[in-house]
Coordinates of C-alpha atoms (C1' of nucleotides) and ligand atoms in Angstrom, one line a residue:
Chain W
X1 CA -1.5 -5.3 27.0
X2 CA -4.1 -4.1 24.4
X3 CA -4.2 -0.7 26.0
X4 CA -6.1 1.8 23.9
X5 CA -4.7 5.1 22.5
X6 CA -1.4 3.5 21.6
X7 CA -0.3 4.3 18.1
X8 CA -0.8 1.5 15.7
X9 CA 1.4 1.4 12.6
X10 CA -0.3 1.9 9.3
X11 CA 1.5 -1.1 8.0
X12 CA -0.1 -3.2 10.8
X13 CA -3.6 -2.2 9.6
X14 CA -2.7 -3.1 6.0
X15 CA -1.4 -6.5 7.2
X16 CA -4.6 -7.1 9.3
X17 CA -6.6 -6.9 6.0
X18 CA -4.3 -9.5 4.5
X19 CA -4.8 -11.7 7.5
X20 CA -8.6 -11.5 7.1
X21 CA -8.2 -12.5 3.4
X22 CA -6.0 -15.5 4.2
X23 CA -8.1 -16.6 7.1
X24 CA -11.2 -16.5 5.0
X25 CA -9.4 -18.7 2.5
X26 CA -8.4 -21.1 5.2
X27 CA -12.0 -21.2 6.5
X28 CA -13.3 -22.0 3.0
X29 CA -10.8 -24.9 3.0
X30 CA -12.3 -26.2 6.3
X31 CA -9.3 -25.4 8.5
X32 CA -10.2 -24.8 12.1
X33 CA -6.9 -23.8 13.7
X34 CA -3.8 -22.1 12.4
X35 CA -0.4 -21.3 14.0
X36 CA 1.3 -17.9 13.5
X37 CA 4.1 -19.7 11.8
X38 CA 1.8 -21.1 9.0
X39 CA -0.2 -18.0 8.7
X40 CA 3.0 -16.0 8.4
X41 CA 4.3 -18.2 5.6
X42 CA 1.1 -17.8 3.6
X43 CA 1.1 -14.0 4.1
X44 CA 4.9 -13.8 3.4
X45 CA 5.7 -12.1 6.7
X46 CA 7.6 -13.0 9.9
X47 CA 5.6 -15.0 12.6
X48 CA 6.6 -12.5 15.2
X49 CA 5.1 -9.8 13.1
X50 CA 1.8 -11.5 13.2
X51 CA 1.8 -12.0 17.0
X52 CA 3.0 -8.4 17.4
X53 CA 0.3 -7.0 15.2
X54 CA -2.4 -9.0 17.0
X55 CA -1.0 -7.9 20.4
X56 CA -2.0 -4.3 19.6
X57 CA -5.6 -5.4 19.9
X58 CA -5.7 -8.2 22.4
X59 CA -4.9 -11.8 23.1
X60 CA -6.6 -14.0 20.5
X61 CA -4.5 -17.2 20.5
X62 CA -4.1 -20.3 22.7
X63 CA -0.6 -21.1 23.7
X64 CA 0.5 -24.5 22.4
X65 CA -2.4 -24.6 20.0
X66 CA -2.5 -21.5 17.7
X67 CA -5.5 -19.4 16.6
X68 CA -9.0 -20.6 16.0
X69 CA -9.7 -19.4 12.5
X70 CA -13.3 -18.4 12.9
X71 CA -12.6 -16.6 16.2
X72 CA -9.6 -14.8 14.8
X73 CA -11.6 -13.5 11.8
X74 CA -14.3 -12.2 14.1
X75 CA -11.7 -10.7 16.5
X76 CA -9.8 -8.9 13.7
X77 CA -12.9 -7.6 12.1
X78 CA -14.1 -6.3 15.5
X79 CA -10.6 -4.7 16.1
X80 CA -10.8 -2.9 12.7
X81 CA -14.4 -1.9 13.2
X82 CA -15.7 -3.8 10.1
X83 CA -18.0 -6.0 12.1
X84 CA -20.9 -3.7 11.3
X85 CA -22.6 -2.0 8.5
X86 CA -21.0 1.1 7.1
X87 CA -23.1 3.5 5.1
X88 CA -21.3 4.5 1.9
X89 CA -22.0 6.8 -1.0
X90 CA -20.5 6.9 -4.5
X91 CA -19.8 10.3 -6.1
X92 CA -19.3 10.2 -9.9
X93 CA -21.6 7.7 -11.6
X94 CA -19.5 6.9 -14.8
X95 CA -18.0 3.6 -15.8
X96 CA -16.2 2.9 -12.6
X97 CA -19.0 4.3 -10.3
X98 CA -21.6 2.0 -12.0
X99 CA -19.3 -1.0 -11.7
X100 CA -18.9 -0.4 -8.0
X101 CA -22.7 0.1 -7.6
X102 CA -23.3 -3.3 -9.3
X103 CA -20.6 -5.1 -7.3
X104 CA -22.5 -7.2 -4.7
X105 CA -19.3 -7.9 -2.7
X106 CA -19.7 -4.4 -1.1
X107 CA -22.9 -5.4 0.7
X108 CA -21.5 -8.8 1.5
X109 CA -18.6 -7.1 3.4
X110 CA -20.9 -4.7 5.3
X111 CA -20.3 -1.6 3.1
X112 CA -23.8 -0.7 2.0
X113 CA -24.0 1.8 -0.8
X114 CA -26.9 4.1 0.2
X115 CA -26.2 7.1 -2.1
X116 CA -25.2 7.7 -5.7
X117 CA -24.3 11.3 -6.8
X118 CA -23.3 12.9 -10.0
X119 CA -23.4 16.5 -11.4
X120 CA -24.4 15.6 -14.9
X121 CA -28.1 16.6 -15.5
X122 CA -28.5 13.7 -17.9
X123 CA -27.6 11.2 -15.2
X124 CA -29.5 12.7 -12.3
X125 CA -32.7 10.8 -11.8
X126 CA -31.5 7.6 -13.5
X127 CA -31.8 4.4 -11.4
X128 CA -28.5 2.5 -11.1
X129 CA -28.5 -0.8 -9.2
X130 CA -31.8 0.2 -7.5
X131 CA -30.5 3.7 -6.4
X132 CA -31.6 7.0 -7.8
X133 CA -28.7 9.2 -8.9
X134 CA -28.9 12.5 -7.0
X135 CA -27.4 15.9 -7.9
X136 CA -24.0 16.1 -6.0
X137 CA -24.9 19.6 -4.9
X138 CA -27.6 18.1 -2.8
X139 CA -25.2 15.7 -1.1
X140 CA -25.2 17.5 2.3
X141 CA -29.0 17.6 2.4
X142 CA -29.3 13.9 1.4
X143 CA -26.5 12.9 3.9
X144 CA -28.5 14.4 6.7
X145 CA -31.4 12.2 5.6
X146 CA -29.7 8.9 5.0
X147 CA -26.5 9.2 7.0
X148 CA -23.3 8.8 5.0
X149 CA -20.2 7.5 6.8
X150 CA -17.8 6.8 3.9
X151 CA -17.6 8.5 0.5
X152 CA -16.2 6.9 -2.6
X153 CA -14.9 9.3 -5.3
X154 CA -15.1 8.1 -8.9
X155 CA -15.1 11.5 -10.7
X156 CA -12.4 12.6 -13.2
X157 CA -9.3 13.7 -11.4
X158 CA -9.9 17.5 -11.9
X159 CA -13.3 17.1 -10.1
X160 CA -12.0 15.1 -7.2
X161 CA -11.5 18.1 -5.0
X162 CA -15.0 19.4 -5.6
X163 CA -16.4 16.0 -4.8
X164 CA -14.3 15.9 -1.7
X165 CA -15.6 19.3 -0.6
X166 CA -19.2 18.1 -0.9
X167 CA -18.4 15.1 1.2
X168 CA -16.5 17.0 3.9
X169 CA -19.2 19.6 4.0
X170 CA -21.7 16.8 4.6
X171 CA -19.7 15.6 7.6
X172 CA -18.3 12.4 6.0
X173 CA -15.1 11.4 7.8
X174 CA -13.8 8.7 5.5
X175 CA -13.0 8.9 1.8
X176 CA -11.8 6.4 -0.8
X177 CA -10.5 8.2 -3.8
X178 CA -10.2 6.3 -7.1
X179 CA -9.4 9.4 -9.1
X180 CA -5.7 9.9 -9.8
X181 CA -5.4 13.1 -7.9
X182 CA -4.4 14.1 -4.4
X183 CA -7.2 15.8 -2.4
X184 CA -7.1 18.2 0.6
X185 CA -9.2 17.3 3.7
X186 CA -9.4 18.5 7.3
X187 CA -7.3 16.6 9.9
X188 CA -10.2 14.6 11.1
X189 CA -11.0 13.1 7.7
X190 CA -9.2 10.0 6.5
X191 CA -8.4 9.4 2.9
X192 CA -7.3 6.3 1.1
X193 CA -6.1 6.4 -2.5
X194 CA -6.8 3.5 -4.9
X195 CA -4.7 3.5 -8.1
X196 CA -3.7 0.2 -9.7
X197 CA -1.1 1.9 -11.9
X198 CA 0.9 2.3 -8.7
X199 CA 1.0 -1.5 -8.5
X200 CA 1.9 -1.8 -12.2
X201 CA 4.7 0.6 -11.7
X202 CA 6.0 -1.3 -8.7
X203 CA 5.9 -4.6 -10.6
X204 CA 7.6 -3.0 -13.6
X205 CA 10.4 -1.6 -11.4
X206 CA 11.0 -4.9 -9.6
X207 CA 11.0 -6.9 -12.9
X208 CA 13.6 -4.4 -14.3
X209 CA 15.7 -4.7 -11.1
X210 CA 15.7 -8.5 -11.1
X211 CA 16.5 -8.6 -14.7
X212 CA 19.5 -6.4 -14.2
X213 CA 20.9 -8.3 -11.2
X214 CA 21.2 -11.6 -13.0
Chain S
X1 CA 25.4 8.9 -4.7
X2 CA 22.9 7.1 -6.9
X3 CA 25.1 4.0 -7.0
X4 CA 23.2 1.0 -8.3
X5 CA 22.6 -2.2 -6.4
X6 CA 21.7 -0.4 -3.2
X7 CA 18.5 -1.5 -1.6
X8 CA 15.6 0.8 -2.3
X9 CA 12.7 0.7 0.2
X10 CA 9.5 -0.5 -1.0
X11 CA 7.8 2.6 0.5
X12 CA 10.0 4.7 -1.7
X13 CA 8.8 3.0 -4.9
X14 CA 5.2 3.6 -3.7
X15 CA 5.8 7.2 -3.2
X16 CA 7.5 7.6 -6.5
X17 CA 4.2 6.5 -8.1
X18 CA 2.5 9.2 -6.1
X19 CA 5.0 11.8 -7.2
X20 CA 4.3 10.9 -10.9
X21 CA 0.6 11.4 -10.3
X22 CA 1.0 14.8 -8.7
X23 CA 3.6 16.0 -11.1
X24 CA 1.3 15.1 -14.0
X25 CA -1.5 17.1 -12.3
X26 CA 0.9 20.0 -12.0
X27 CA 1.9 19.7 -15.6
X28 CA -1.8 19.8 -16.7
X29 CA -2.1 23.0 -14.7
X30 CA 0.8 24.5 -16.6
X31 CA 3.4 24.5 -13.8
X32 CA 7.0 24.3 -14.9
X33 CA 8.9 24.2 -11.7
X34 CA 8.2 22.8 -8.3
X35 CA 10.1 22.8 -5.0
X36 CA 10.4 19.7 -2.8
X37 CA 8.6 21.6 -0.1
X38 CA 5.5 22.3 -2.2
X39 CA 5.5 18.8 -3.8
X40 CA 5.8 17.4 -0.3
X41 CA 2.8 19.3 0.9
X42 CA 0.7 18.0 -1.9
X43 CA 1.8 14.4 -1.3
X44 CA 1.5 14.7 2.4
X45 CA 5.1 13.8 3.1
X46 CA 8.2 15.4 4.5
X47 CA 10.3 17.5 2.0
X48 CA 13.4 15.6 3.0
X49 CA 11.6 12.4 2.2
X50 CA 11.2 13.5 -1.4
X51 CA 14.8 14.6 -1.8
X52 CA 16.0 11.3 -0.2
X53 CA 13.7 9.2 -2.4
X54 CA 15.0 10.9 -5.5
X55 CA 18.6 10.6 -4.4
X56 CA 18.4 6.9 -4.7
X57 CA 18.2 7.4 -8.5
X58 CA 20.2 10.5 -9.2
X59 CA 20.3 14.3 -8.9
X60 CA 17.3 15.7 -10.7
X61 CA 16.9 19.1 -9.2
X62 CA 18.6 22.5 -9.4
X63 CA 19.7 24.1 -6.2
X64 CA 18.0 27.4 -5.4
X65 CA 15.4 26.6 -8.1
X66 CA 13.7 23.3 -7.5
X67 CA 12.7 20.6 -10.0
X68 CA 11.6 21.1 -13.6
X69 CA 8.2 19.3 -13.7
X70 CA 8.5 17.7 -17.2
X71 CA 12.1 16.6 -16.6
X72 CA 11.3 15.1 -13.2
X73 CA 8.4 13.1 -14.7
X74 CA 10.7 11.8 -17.3
X75 CA 13.5 11.0 -14.8
X76 CA 11.2 9.2 -12.4
X77 CA 9.6 7.1 -15.1
X78 CA 13.0 6.2 -16.4
X79 CA 14.1 5.3 -12.9
X80 CA 11.1 3.0 -12.4
X81 CA 11.5 1.5 -15.8
X82 CA 8.1 2.7 -17.0
X83 CA 9.4 4.8 -19.9
X84 CA 8.8 1.9 -22.3
X85 CA 6.2 -0.5 -23.4
X86 CA 5.4 -3.5 -21.2
X87 CA 3.7 -6.4 -22.8
X88 CA 0.9 -7.6 -20.4
X89 CA -1.7 -10.4 -20.5
X90 CA -4.9 -10.8 -18.6
X91 CA -5.9 -14.2 -17.2
X92 CA -9.6 -14.6 -16.4
X93 CA -11.9 -12.8 -18.8
X94 CA -14.9 -12.2 -16.6
X95 CA -16.4 -8.9 -15.5
X96 CA -13.2 -7.4 -14.2
X97 CA -11.0 -8.8 -16.9
X98 CA -13.2 -7.3 -19.6
X99 CA -13.2 -4.0 -17.9
X100 CA -9.4 -3.9 -17.8
X101 CA -9.2 -4.9 -21.5
X102 CA -11.5 -2.0 -22.4
X103 CA -9.7 0.5 -20.3
X104 CA -7.7 2.6 -22.7
X105 CA -5.5 4.1 -19.9
X106 CA -3.4 0.9 -20.0
X107 CA -2.1 1.6 -23.4
X108 CA -1.7 5.3 -22.6
X109 CA 0.7 4.4 -19.8
X110 CA 2.7 1.9 -21.8
X111 CA 1.1 -1.3 -20.5
X112 CA 0.0 -2.9 -23.7
X113 CA -2.4 -5.8 -23.3
X114 CA -1.3 -8.4 -25.8
X115 CA -3.0 -11.6 -24.5
X116 CA -6.4 -12.6 -23.0
X117 CA -6.7 -16.0 -21.5
X118 CA -9.6 -18.0 -19.9
X119 CA -10.4 -21.6 -19.3
X120 CA -14.1 -21.4 -20.1
X121 CA -14.8 -23.1 -23.5
X122 CA -17.6 -20.7 -24.0
X123 CA -15.3 -17.7 -23.8
X124 CA -12.4 -19.1 -25.8
X125 CA -12.4 -17.7 -29.3
X126 CA -14.5 -14.7 -28.3
X127 CA -13.1 -11.3 -29.4
X128 CA -12.8 -8.8 -26.5
X129 CA -11.5 -5.4 -27.2
X130 CA -9.9 -6.6 -30.4
X131 CA -8.2 -9.6 -28.7
X132 CA -9.0 -13.2 -29.2
X133 CA -9.6 -15.1 -25.9
X134 CA -7.1 -18.0 -25.8
X135 CA -7.3 -21.2 -23.6
X136 CA -5.2 -20.6 -20.5
X137 CA -3.6 -24.0 -21.0
X138 CA -2.0 -22.6 -24.1
X139 CA -0.5 -19.6 -22.2
X140 CA 3.1 -20.8 -22.4
X141 CA 2.9 -21.6 -26.1
X142 CA 1.4 -18.2 -26.8
X143 CA 3.8 -16.4 -24.5
X144 CA 6.7 -17.7 -26.6
X145 CA 5.0 -16.2 -29.6
X146 CA 4.0 -12.8 -28.4
X147 CA 6.3 -12.3 -25.4
X148 CA 4.5 -11.6 -22.1
X149 CA 6.3 -9.6 -19.4
X150 CA 3.5 -8.9 -16.9
X151 CA 0.5 -11.1 -16.1
X152 CA -2.8 -9.7 -14.6
X153 CA -4.9 -12.3 -12.7
X154 CA -8.6 -11.8 -12.6
X155 CA -9.8 -15.3 -12.0
X156 CA -11.9 -16.3 -8.9
X157 CA -9.6 -16.6 -5.8
X158 CA -9.6 -20.4 -5.8
X159 CA -8.2 -20.4 -9.4
X160 CA -5.6 -17.7 -8.7
X161 CA -2.8 -20.2 -8.0
X162 CA -3.5 -22.2 -11.2
X163 CA -3.4 -19.0 -13.2
X164 CA -0.1 -18.1 -11.5
X165 CA 1.4 -21.5 -12.4
X166 CA 0.6 -21.0 -16.0
X167 CA 2.2 -17.5 -16.0
X168 CA 5.3 -18.7 -14.0
X169 CA 5.6 -21.6 -16.4
X170 CA 5.5 -19.2 -19.3
X171 CA 8.4 -17.3 -17.8
X172 CA 6.5 -14.2 -16.7
X173 CA 8.4 -12.4 -14.0
X174 CA 5.8 -9.9 -12.8
X175 CA 2.2 -10.5 -11.6
X176 CA -0.7 -8.3 -10.5
X177 CA -3.3 -10.3 -8.6
X178 CA -6.8 -8.9 -8.4
X179 CA -8.2 -12.1 -6.9
X180 CA -8.5 -12.0 -3.1
X181 CA -6.0 -14.9 -2.5
X182 CA -2.3 -15.1 -1.8
X183 CA -0.3 -16.9 -4.4
X184 CA 3.0 -18.8 -4.3
X185 CA 5.7 -17.8 -6.8
X186 CA 9.5 -18.4 -7.2
X187 CA 11.9 -15.8 -5.7
X188 CA 12.5 -14.2 -9.0
X189 CA 8.9 -13.4 -9.7
X190 CA 7.3 -10.2 -8.3
X191 CA 3.7 -10.1 -7.1
X192 CA 1.5 -7.1 -6.3
X193 CA -1.9 -7.6 -4.8
X194 CA -4.8 -5.3 -5.6
X195 CA -7.8 -5.3 -3.3
X196 CA -9.8 -2.2 -2.6
X197 CA -11.5 -3.8 0.4
X198 CA -8.1 -3.4 2.2
X199 CA -8.6 0.3 1.7
X200 CA -12.1 0.3 2.9
X201 CA -11.0 -1.6 6.0
X202 CA -8.3 1.0 6.6
X203 CA -10.7 3.9 6.3
X204 CA -13.3 2.2 8.5
X205 CA -10.6 1.6 11.1
X206 CA -9.4 5.2 11.1
X207 CA -12.9 6.6 11.2
X208 CA -13.7 4.5 14.2
X209 CA -10.4 5.5 15.9
X210 CA -11.0 9.2 15.3
X211 CA -14.6 9.0 16.5
X212 CA -13.5 7.3 19.7
X213 CA -10.7 9.9 20.5
X214 CA -13.0 12.9 20.4
Chain Y
dC1 C1' 31.1 40.9 -9.1
dA2 C1' 30.5 40.4 -4.2
dA3 C1' 26.6 39.5 -1.4
dT4 C1' 22.4 37.5 -0.6
dT5 C1' 18.8 34.4 -1.3
dC6 C1' 17.0 30.1 -2.1
dA7 C1' 16.3 25.1 -2.3
dT8 C1' 18.8 21.0 -3.3
dG9 C1' 21.7 16.9 -1.8
dT10 C1' 23.5 14.4 2.1
dG11 C1' 25.5 12.7 6.5
dA12 C1' 24.1 12.2 11.2
dA13 C1' 20.4 11.8 14.7
dA14 C1' 16.0 10.3 15.9
dT15 C1' 12.3 7.5 15.4
dT16 C1' 9.8 3.6 13.9
dT17 C1' 9.3 -1.0 12.6
dT18 C1' 10.8 -5.6 12.4
dT19 C1' 13.1 -9.6 14.1
dA20 C1' 14.9 -12.6 17.5
dA21 C1' 14.8 -14.7 21.9
dC22 C1' 12.6 -16.6 25.7
dA23 C1' 9.4 -17.1 29.6
dA24 C1' 4.6 -18.5 30.2
dA25 C1' 0.7 -21.2 29.4
dA26 C1' -1.9 -24.8 27.4
dA27 C1' -2.3 -29.5 25.7
dA28 C1' -0.5 -34.3 25.1
dC29 C1' 1.7 -38.2 26.8
dG30 C1' 3.4 -41.9 29.4
Chain N
dC1 C1' 0.3 -36.3 37.9
dG2 C1' 4.7 -34.8 36.6
dT3 C1' 7.2 -34.3 32.2
dT4 C1' 7.6 -33.0 27.5
dT5 C1' 6.0 -30.6 23.6
dT6 C1' 4.1 -26.9 21.4
dT7 C1' 3.1 -22.2 20.4
dT8 C1' 1.7 -18.0 22.2
dG9 C1' 2.6 -13.1 24.2
dT10 C1' 6.3 -10.0 25.4
dT11 C1' 10.6 -7.9 26.2
dA12 C1' 14.9 -6.7 24.2
dA13 C1' 18.0 -6.2 20.3
dA14 C1' 18.6 -5.2 15.5
dA15 C1' 17.5 -3.1 11.3
dA16 C1' 15.3 0.0 8.5
dT17 C1' 13.2 4.3 7.6
dT18 C1' 12.3 9.1 8.4
dT19 C1' 13.5 13.6 9.9
dC20 C1' 16.7 17.1 11.0
dA21 C1' 20.3 20.2 10.0
dC22 C1' 23.4 22.3 7.2
dA23 C1' 27.0 22.7 3.7
dT24 C1' 26.8 23.2 -1.3
dG25 C1' 25.8 25.2 -5.6
dA26 C1' 22.9 27.9 -8.6
dA27 C1' 20.5 32.1 -9.6
dT28 C1' 19.4 36.9 -8.5
dT29 C1' 20.2 41.6 -6.9
dG30 C1' 22.3 45.9 -5.9
Ligands
NAD1 N1 -12.8 3.2 -15.5 C1 -11.9 2.5 -14.8 O1 -11.8 1.3 -15.0 C2 -11.1 3.2 -13.8 C3 -10.1 2.5 -13.2 C4 -9.3 3.2 -12.2 C5 -9.5 4.5 -12.0 N2 -10.4 5.2 -12.6 C6 -10.6 6.6 -12.3 O2 -11.9 6.8 -11.8 C7 -12.5 8.0 -12.3 C8 -13.7 7.7 -13.0 O3 -13.5 6.9 -14.1 P1 -14.6 6.6 -15.1 O4 -14.1 5.7 -16.2 O5 -15.8 6.1 -14.4 O6 -14.9 8.0 -15.7 P2 -16.3 8.6 -16.3 O7 -16.0 9.8 -17.1 O8 -17.1 7.5 -17.0 O9 -17.2 9.0 -15.0 C9 -17.0 10.2 -14.3 C10 -18.3 10.6 -13.7 O10 -18.1 11.6 -12.7 C11 -19.1 12.6 -12.9 N3 -18.7 13.9 -12.3 C12 -17.8 14.8 -12.8 N4 -17.7 15.8 -11.9 C13 -18.5 15.5 -10.9 C14 -18.7 16.2 -9.7 N5 -18.1 17.4 -9.4 N6 -19.6 15.6 -8.8 C15 -20.2 14.4 -9.1 N7 -19.9 13.8 -10.2 C16 -19.1 14.3 -11.1 C17 -19.3 12.7 -14.4 O11 -20.6 13.2 -14.7 C18 -19.2 11.2 -14.8 O12 -20.5 10.6 -14.7 C19 -11.4 8.7 -13.1 O13 -10.7 9.6 -12.3 C20 -10.5 7.5 -13.5 O14 -9.2 8.0 -13.7 C21 -11.2 4.6 -13.6
NAD2 N1 -15.8 -7.5 -10.5 C1 -15.1 -6.6 -9.8 O1 -15.4 -5.4 -9.8 C2 -13.9 -7.0 -8.9 C3 -13.3 -6.1 -8.1 C4 -12.2 -6.4 -7.4 C5 -11.8 -7.7 -7.4 N2 -12.4 -8.7 -8.1 C6 -11.9 -10.0 -8.1 O2 -11.4 -10.3 -9.4 C7 -11.7 -11.7 -9.7 C8 -12.6 -11.7 -11.0 O3 -13.8 -11.1 -10.7 P1 -15.0 -11.1 -11.8 O4 -16.1 -10.4 -11.3 O5 -14.4 -10.7 -13.1 O6 -15.3 -12.7 -11.8 P2 -15.9 -13.5 -13.0 O7 -16.4 -14.8 -12.5 O8 -16.8 -12.7 -13.9 O9 -14.7 -13.9 -13.9 C9 -13.7 -14.9 -13.6 C10 -13.2 -15.4 -14.9 O10 -12.1 -16.3 -14.7 C11 -12.2 -17.4 -15.5 N3 -11.3 -18.5 -15.0 C12 -11.6 -19.3 -13.9 N4 -10.5 -20.1 -13.7 C13 -9.6 -19.8 -14.6 C14 -8.3 -20.4 -14.9 N5 -7.8 -21.3 -14.2 N6 -7.6 -19.8 -16.0 C15 -8.2 -18.8 -16.7 N7 -9.4 -18.3 -16.4 C16 -10.1 -18.8 -15.4 C17 -13.6 -17.7 -15.6 O11 -13.9 -18.5 -16.7 C18 -14.2 -16.3 -15.7 O12 -14.3 -15.9 -17.0 C19 -12.4 -12.3 -8.5 O13 -11.4 -12.9 -7.8 C20 -12.9 -11.1 -7.8 O14 -12.9 -11.3 -6.4 C21 -13.5 -8.3 -8.9

DNA sequence: CAATTCATGTGAAATTTTTAACAAAAAACG
DNA sequence: CGTTTTTTGTTAAAAATTTCACATGAATTG
């Protein structure tokens, strides 16, 4: 039906990202067509799940055939809104912030880093990966000039809320927070938290569980 | 009831990691006691959710009072099995692998990196963060010597499966995969995938959605 | 020390998400 | 060109998860 304004589960969005990843692998391997059954096996999900997930956005397959890999990648990226350039900015130019600025994959995937902000006077003015580090207090002013859509926070945790405030104040509606701290934002701002210790905890728990049950 | 061998939702485990993060923040701020209501607000979940999650593992609160922050941190870490040292190894000593080896937070959280493996003859023998880089073909042999419990894969995606095979062969039961590729493992091996582009996609999608609906 | 307040732990209800089942449509085949 | 095969899109059923509601137990107060 693909009617808009229907609620799409968060889990669906997460799986869509996995589908892109797997489809791009398939494409590199020269595969043209894939069935929901095979795609499902690779993603470790149920085939119905995939068809259901895709149905939220439209009809992308051909009955009796499957999905054309290239077309499906394009369709999913369009559905997610990642078929265009997103202007992003990094706040907190320390170890991690620098690593992200130097990571070329961002540009490759349409996330162009157009701003680098820090509060440390020794860092302000420095050129990192072709970008001048700007004082984070000037974020709003700069945002009006360059247009920031997504903010990436890589400050220490106790500074994450302040960085958030700068971003929100500048009208940024999407935030990725690498600092291990929860942040408060207005309802119309989206936050995603990235913390790989969460994954380590999950693995440790599962390994413990499996070890006990045998 | 806290009876063992009851299935615990994956989502619960993910939230437990968030609870630890927030509780540690509260502890740094000198807070001794917290109610499920306040903790819930900080974590952006329902208070019942927290009580239910914790109930899978035991009774950690005091009625009419709340939870003692320090005790709850200890209890959750124990419940997850992260109150001990986990011996981990990194496979693929490139940019990311090196960054992880140099990240002191791992040791701080009980994840001790005891092995560094790569297949590149130019890297083998090099000392990175006090560890000698070993040939990945010798992983099994080395694992028997040092005891590896968790493997971290930071190879290019097309090599992730090979790295996985070495780890599985060496008896490793938990894997964190930073390479953007799905990997196949036996049933008794747990895999967690880390890919921050998934988070960027999710934010881009939500920002698009919110922008449309206004 | 009874009464009151407070916040947990928990069983039942509501909601959401996943899985199964199948009709519909496209291609392949004789 | 009808028949068979294949695999999607979709509706219905099943399962899982979340939320509600409240009884229970601990502390506090008068
Ligand atoms: N280094 C890693 O590999 C890694 C991995 C995962 C998560 N993290 C998290 O990412 C964050 C950054 O880590 P790091 O190693 O880069 O730390 P860092 O100390 O090297 O960098 C932090 C930077 O943030 C800047 N900063 C502080 N307050 C600021 C503010 N209000 N506005 C703008 N900039 C501000 C500091 O000047 C500094 O340059 C931390 O929260 C850390 O826990 C780091
Ligand atoms: N660099 C980042 O910031 C970053 C961030 C997120 C994800 N990643 C992902 O992490 C992976 C590594 O990234 P990188 O930038 O460190 O790449 P890199 O090329 O610098 O490092 C890859 C390393 O893996 C080694 N390797 C290859 N095959 C191997 C095998 N079979 N066994 C053992 N070692 C092997 C290579 O010799 C090399 O040293 C990639 O899949 C990348 O997509 C990187």
